[in-house]
PDB file of C-alpha atoms in Angstrom:
ATOM      1  CA  UNK J   9       0.007   0.067  -0.066  1.00  0.00           C
ATOM      2  CA  UNK J  10       0.921   3.454  -0.504  1.00  0.00           C
ATOM      3  CA  UNK J  11      -0.547   6.689   0.468  1.00  0.00           C
ATOM      4  CA  UNK J  12       0.236   9.933  -1.104  1.00  0.00           C
ATOM      5  CA  UNK J  13      -0.142  12.915   0.661  1.00  0.00           C
ATOM      6  CA  UNK J  14      -1.529  15.861  -1.335  1.00  0.00           C
ATOM      7  CA  UNK J  15       0.946  18.334   0.022  1.00  0.00           C
ATOM      8  CA  UNK J  16       3.846  15.992  -1.363  1.00  0.00           C
ATOM      9  CA  UNK J  17       2.695  16.419  -5.031  1.00  0.00           C
ATOM     10  CA  UNK J  18       4.058  19.702  -6.062  1.00  0.00           C
ATOM     11  CA  UNK J  19       1.594  21.595  -8.437  1.00  0.00           C
ATOM     12  CA  UNK J  20       3.351  23.043 -11.872  1.00  0.00           C
ATOM     13  CA  UNK J  21       2.395  25.444 -14.295  1.00  0.00           C
ATOM     14  CA  UNK J  22       0.896  23.700 -17.630  1.00  0.00           C
ATOM     15  CA  UNK J  23       3.419  24.471 -20.408  1.00  0.00           C
ATOM     16  CA  UNK J  24       2.951  27.160 -23.226  1.00  0.00           C
ATOM     17  CA  UNK J  25       3.384  24.288 -25.794  1.00  0.00           C
ATOM     18  CA  UNK J  26       0.443  22.274 -24.562  1.00  0.00           C
ATOM     19  CA  UNK J  27      -2.089  25.074 -23.281  1.00  0.00           C
ATOM     20  CA  UNK J  28      -3.063  28.345 -24.073  1.00  0.00           C
ATOM     21  CA  UNK J  29      -3.651  30.737 -20.885  1.00  0.00           C
ATOM     22  CA  UNK J  30      -2.958  29.962 -16.913  1.00  0.00           C
ATOM     23  CA  UNK J  31      -3.165  26.143 -16.223  1.00  0.00           C
ATOM     24  CA  UNK J  32      -2.071  24.829 -13.004  1.00  0.00           C
ATOM     25  CA  UNK J  33      -1.362  20.839 -12.845  1.00  0.00           C
ATOM     26  CA  UNK J  34      -1.440  18.809  -9.749  1.00  0.00           C
ATOM     27  CA  UNK J  35      -0.395  15.345 -10.051  1.00  0.00           C
ATOM     28  CA  UNK J  36      -2.404  13.045  -8.054  1.00  0.00           C
ATOM     29  CA  UNK J  37      -1.289   9.370  -9.030  1.00  0.00           C
ATOM     30  CA  UNK J  38       0.839   7.156 -11.461  1.00  0.00           C
ATOM     31  CA  UNK J  39       0.679   3.590 -10.416  1.00  0.00           C
ATOM     32  CA  UNK J  40       3.596   1.571 -10.879  1.00  0.00           C
ATOM     33  CA  UNK J  41       3.934  -0.957 -13.515  1.00  0.00           C
ATOM     34  CA  UNK J  42       2.410  -3.341 -14.558  1.00  0.00           C
ATOM     35  CA  UNK J  43      -0.646  -0.670 -14.022  1.00  0.00           C
ATOM     36  CA  UNK J  44      -0.857   1.889 -16.483  1.00  0.00           C
ATOM     37  CA  UNK J  45      -3.217   4.611 -15.017  1.00  0.00           C
ATOM     38  CA  UNK J  46      -2.290   7.999 -14.245  1.00  0.00           C
ATOM     39  CA  UNK J  47      -4.139  10.967 -12.979  1.00  0.00           C
ATOM     40  CA  UNK J  48      -4.047  14.555 -12.258  1.00  0.00           C
ATOM     41  CA  UNK J  49      -6.179  17.502 -10.917  1.00  0.00           C
ATOM     42  CA  UNK J  50      -6.101  20.530 -13.787  1.00  0.00           C
ATOM     43  CA  UNK J  51      -7.078  24.065 -13.000  1.00  0.00           C
ATOM     44  CA  UNK J  52      -7.884  26.150 -15.720  1.00  0.00           C
ATOM     45  CA  UNK J  53      -8.326  30.040 -15.303  1.00  0.00           C
ATOM     46  CA  UNK J  54     -10.943  31.652 -17.509  1.00  0.00           C
ATOM     47  CA  UNK J  55     -10.217  31.262 -21.368  1.00  0.00           C
ATOM     48  CA  UNK J  56      -7.631  28.764 -20.673  1.00  0.00           C
ATOM     49  CA  UNK J  57      -7.790  25.550 -22.527  1.00  0.00           C
ATOM     50  CA  UNK J  58      -5.489  22.380 -23.651  1.00  0.00           C
ATOM     51  CA  UNK J  59      -4.133  22.240 -27.317  1.00  0.00           C
ATOM     52  CA  UNK J  60      -5.635  19.490 -29.614  1.00  0.00           C
ATOM     53  CA  UNK J  61      -4.327  16.339 -28.222  1.00  0.00           C
ATOM     54  CA  UNK J  62      -5.069  12.485 -28.391  1.00  0.00           C
ATOM     55  CA  UNK J  63      -4.332   9.678 -25.688  1.00  0.00           C
ATOM     56  CA  UNK J  64      -3.388   6.293 -27.205  1.00  0.00           C
ATOM     57  CA  UNK J  65      -5.779   4.453 -24.663  1.00  0.00           C
ATOM     58  CA  UNK J  66      -8.401   7.261 -24.183  1.00  0.00           C
ATOM     59  CA  UNK J  67      -8.925   9.611 -21.445  1.00  0.00           C
ATOM     60  CA  UNK J  68     -11.583  10.450 -18.620  1.00  0.00           C
ATOM     61  CA  UNK J  69     -12.437  13.657 -17.141  1.00  0.00           C
ATOM     62  CA  UNK J  70     -14.190  14.085 -13.878  1.00  0.00           C
ATOM     63  CA  UNK J  71     -15.316  18.002 -13.548  1.00  0.00           C
ATOM     64  CA  UNK J  72     -14.729  19.015  -9.989  1.00  0.00           C
ATOM     65  CA  UNK J  73     -15.619  22.835  -9.991  1.00  0.00           C
ATOM     66  CA  UNK J  74     -16.562  25.633 -12.376  1.00  0.00           C
ATOM     67  CA  UNK J  75     -17.662  25.890 -15.895  1.00  0.00           C
ATOM     68  CA  UNK J  76     -15.680  24.462 -19.040  1.00  0.00           C
ATOM     69  CA  UNK J  77     -15.998  23.312 -22.680  1.00  0.00           C
ATOM     70  CA  UNK J  78     -14.966  20.098 -24.292  1.00  0.00           C
ATOM     71  CA  UNK J  79     -14.702  19.321 -27.865  1.00  0.00           C
ATOM     72  CA  UNK J  80     -13.619  16.492 -30.230  1.00  0.00           C
ATOM     73  CA  UNK J  81     -12.496  17.091 -33.696  1.00  0.00           C
ATOM     74  CA  UNK J  82     -15.502  17.764 -36.144  1.00  0.00           C
ATOM     75  CA  UNK J  83     -17.906  18.031 -33.090  1.00  0.00           C
ATOM     76  CA  UNK J  84     -19.720  20.848 -31.314  1.00  0.00           C
ATOM     77  CA  UNK J  85     -18.273  22.577 -28.400  1.00  0.00           C
ATOM     78  CA  UNK J  86     -19.914  21.058 -25.307  1.00  0.00           C
ATOM     79  CA  UNK J  87     -20.544  22.673 -21.974  1.00  0.00           C
ATOM     80  CA  UNK J  88     -18.965  20.745 -19.037  1.00  0.00           C
ATOM     81  CA  UNK J  89     -20.113  21.434 -15.284  1.00  0.00           C
ATOM     82  CA  UNK J  90     -19.233  19.857 -11.941  1.00  0.00           C
ATOM     83  CA  UNK J  91     -20.148  16.245 -11.684  1.00  0.00           C
ATOM     84  CA  UNK J  92     -19.893  15.962 -15.485  1.00  0.00           C
ATOM     85  CA  UNK J  93     -17.989  12.843 -16.480  1.00  0.00           C
ATOM     86  CA  UNK J  94     -16.302  13.135 -19.973  1.00  0.00           C
ATOM     87  CA  UNK J  95     -14.777  10.271 -22.303  1.00  0.00           C
ATOM     88  CA  UNK J  96     -12.559  10.770 -25.206  1.00  0.00           C
ATOM     89  CA  UNK J  97     -12.099   7.296 -27.028  1.00  0.00           C
ATOM     90  CA  UNK J  98      -8.575   6.178 -27.933  1.00  0.00           C
ATOM     91  CA  UNK J  99      -6.723   8.446 -30.350  1.00  0.00           C
ATOM     92  CA  UNK J 100      -9.768  10.884 -30.585  1.00  0.00           C
ATOM     93  CA  UNK J 101      -8.541  14.226 -31.297  1.00  0.00           C
ATOM     94  CA  UNK J 102     -10.126  16.782 -28.653  1.00  0.00           C
ATOM     95  CA  UNK J 103      -9.451  19.612 -26.437  1.00  0.00           C
ATOM     96  CA  UNK J 104     -10.937  20.978 -23.187  1.00  0.00           C
ATOM     97  CA  UNK J 105     -10.751  24.015 -20.765  1.00  0.00           C
ATOM     98  CA  UNK J 106     -12.457  26.893 -19.202  1.00  0.00           C
ATOM     99  CA  UNK J 107     -15.148  29.099 -20.891  1.00  0.00           C
ATOM    100  CA  UNK J 108     -14.053  32.524 -21.339  1.00  0.00           C
ATOM    101  CA  UNK J 109     -15.672  34.073 -18.043  1.00  0.00           C
ATOM    102  CA  UNK J 110     -15.511  30.926 -15.586  1.00  0.00           C
ATOM    103  CA  UNK J 111     -12.579  28.908 -14.266  1.00  0.00           C
ATOM    104  CA  UNK J 112     -12.831  25.141 -14.378  1.00  0.00           C
ATOM    105  CA  UNK J 113     -11.117  22.336 -12.652  1.00  0.00           C
ATOM    106  CA  UNK J 114     -11.179  18.606 -13.713  1.00  0.00           C
ATOM    107  CA  UNK J 115      -9.488  15.132 -12.713  1.00  0.00           C
ATOM    108  CA  UNK J 116      -7.960  13.873 -15.863  1.00  0.00           C
ATOM    109  CA  UNK J 117      -7.436   9.914 -15.968  1.00  0.00           C
ATOM    110  CA  UNK J 118      -5.734   8.378 -18.746  1.00  0.00           C
ATOM    111  CA  UNK J 119      -3.148   5.160 -19.009  1.00  0.00           C
ATOM    112  CA  UNK J 120      -0.023   4.771 -20.649  1.00  0.00           C
ATOM    113  CA  UNK J 121       0.669   2.687 -23.962  1.00  0.00           C
ATOM    114  CA  UNK J 122       4.222   1.681 -23.983  1.00  0.00           C
ATOM    115  CA  UNK J 123       5.054   4.792 -21.492  1.00  0.00           C
ATOM    116  CA  UNK J 124       3.015   7.223 -23.769  1.00  0.00           C
ATOM    117  CA  UNK J 125      -0.180   9.057 -22.352  1.00  0.00           C
ATOM    118  CA  UNK J 126      -0.734  11.916 -24.889  1.00  0.00           C
ATOM    119  CA  UNK J 127       0.280  13.176 -28.243  1.00  0.00           C
ATOM    120  CA  UNK J 128       0.103  16.720 -28.276  1.00  0.00           C
ATOM    121  CA  UNK J 129      -0.901  18.798 -31.663  1.00  0.00           C
ATOM    122  CA  UNK J 130      -1.546  22.234 -32.506  1.00  0.00           C
ATOM    123  CA  UNK J 131      -3.097  24.874 -30.422  1.00  0.00           C
ATOM    124  CA  UNK J 132      -6.881  25.552 -30.500  1.00  0.00           C
ATOM    125  CA  UNK J 133      -7.163  28.879 -32.178  1.00  0.00           C
ATOM    126  CA  UNK J 134      -9.075  31.835 -30.842  1.00  0.00           C
ATOM    127  CA  UNK J 135     -11.723  31.426 -33.775  1.00  0.00           C
ATOM    128  CA  UNK J 136     -12.137  27.824 -33.069  1.00  0.00           C
ATOM    129  CA  UNK J 137     -12.738  28.564 -29.190  1.00  0.00           C
ATOM    130  CA  UNK J 138     -14.981  31.350 -29.582  1.00  0.00           C
ATOM    131  CA  UNK J 139     -16.882  29.866 -32.132  1.00  0.00           C
ATOM    132  CA  UNK J 140     -19.436  28.746 -29.302  1.00  0.00           C
ATOM    133  CA  UNK J 141     -19.666  32.112 -27.999  1.00  0.00           C
ATOM    134  CA  UNK J 142     -20.275  33.468 -31.641  1.00  0.00           C
ATOM    135  CA  UNK J 143     -23.154  30.765 -32.280  1.00  0.00           C
ATOM    136  CA  UNK J 144     -24.723  31.889 -28.862  1.00  0.00           C
ATOM    137  CA  UNK J 145     -24.912  35.390 -30.120  1.00  0.00           C
ATOM    138  CA  UNK J 146     -26.784  34.363 -32.952  1.00  0.00           C
ATOM    139  CA  UNK J 147     -29.404  33.050 -31.415  1.00  0.00           C
ATOM    140  CA  UNK J 148     -30.008  35.728 -28.933  1.00  0.00           C
TER     141      UNK J 148
END
């Protein structure tokens, strides 16, 4: 048995290569081999978001606070709130983050395949990110 105390896991700033805006990552767990599961709490300030990315074995997000958006390639931007659980299938290109006016925190859980948990791609452009806001304005 291993117990990790929350204060033993330092929070780090999300790298600019992978995120737009201010993001903080709190590692939660990384099971030793042969297990593959890993998890972190990710805090997005308003307008912060991931770059487009995939996970070789998929990813589960558990929203714990705030209001966010998630989108898979060629799909609509979906609103995500506390208690929502989001599943991205293996190799499904997607992004997730906070809305323009709200912060959002989620727990991200994914498995490693041959040591790899994520493939990072291009940043989500402001035009892509704000398309939900523009659509909402058209409807009102």
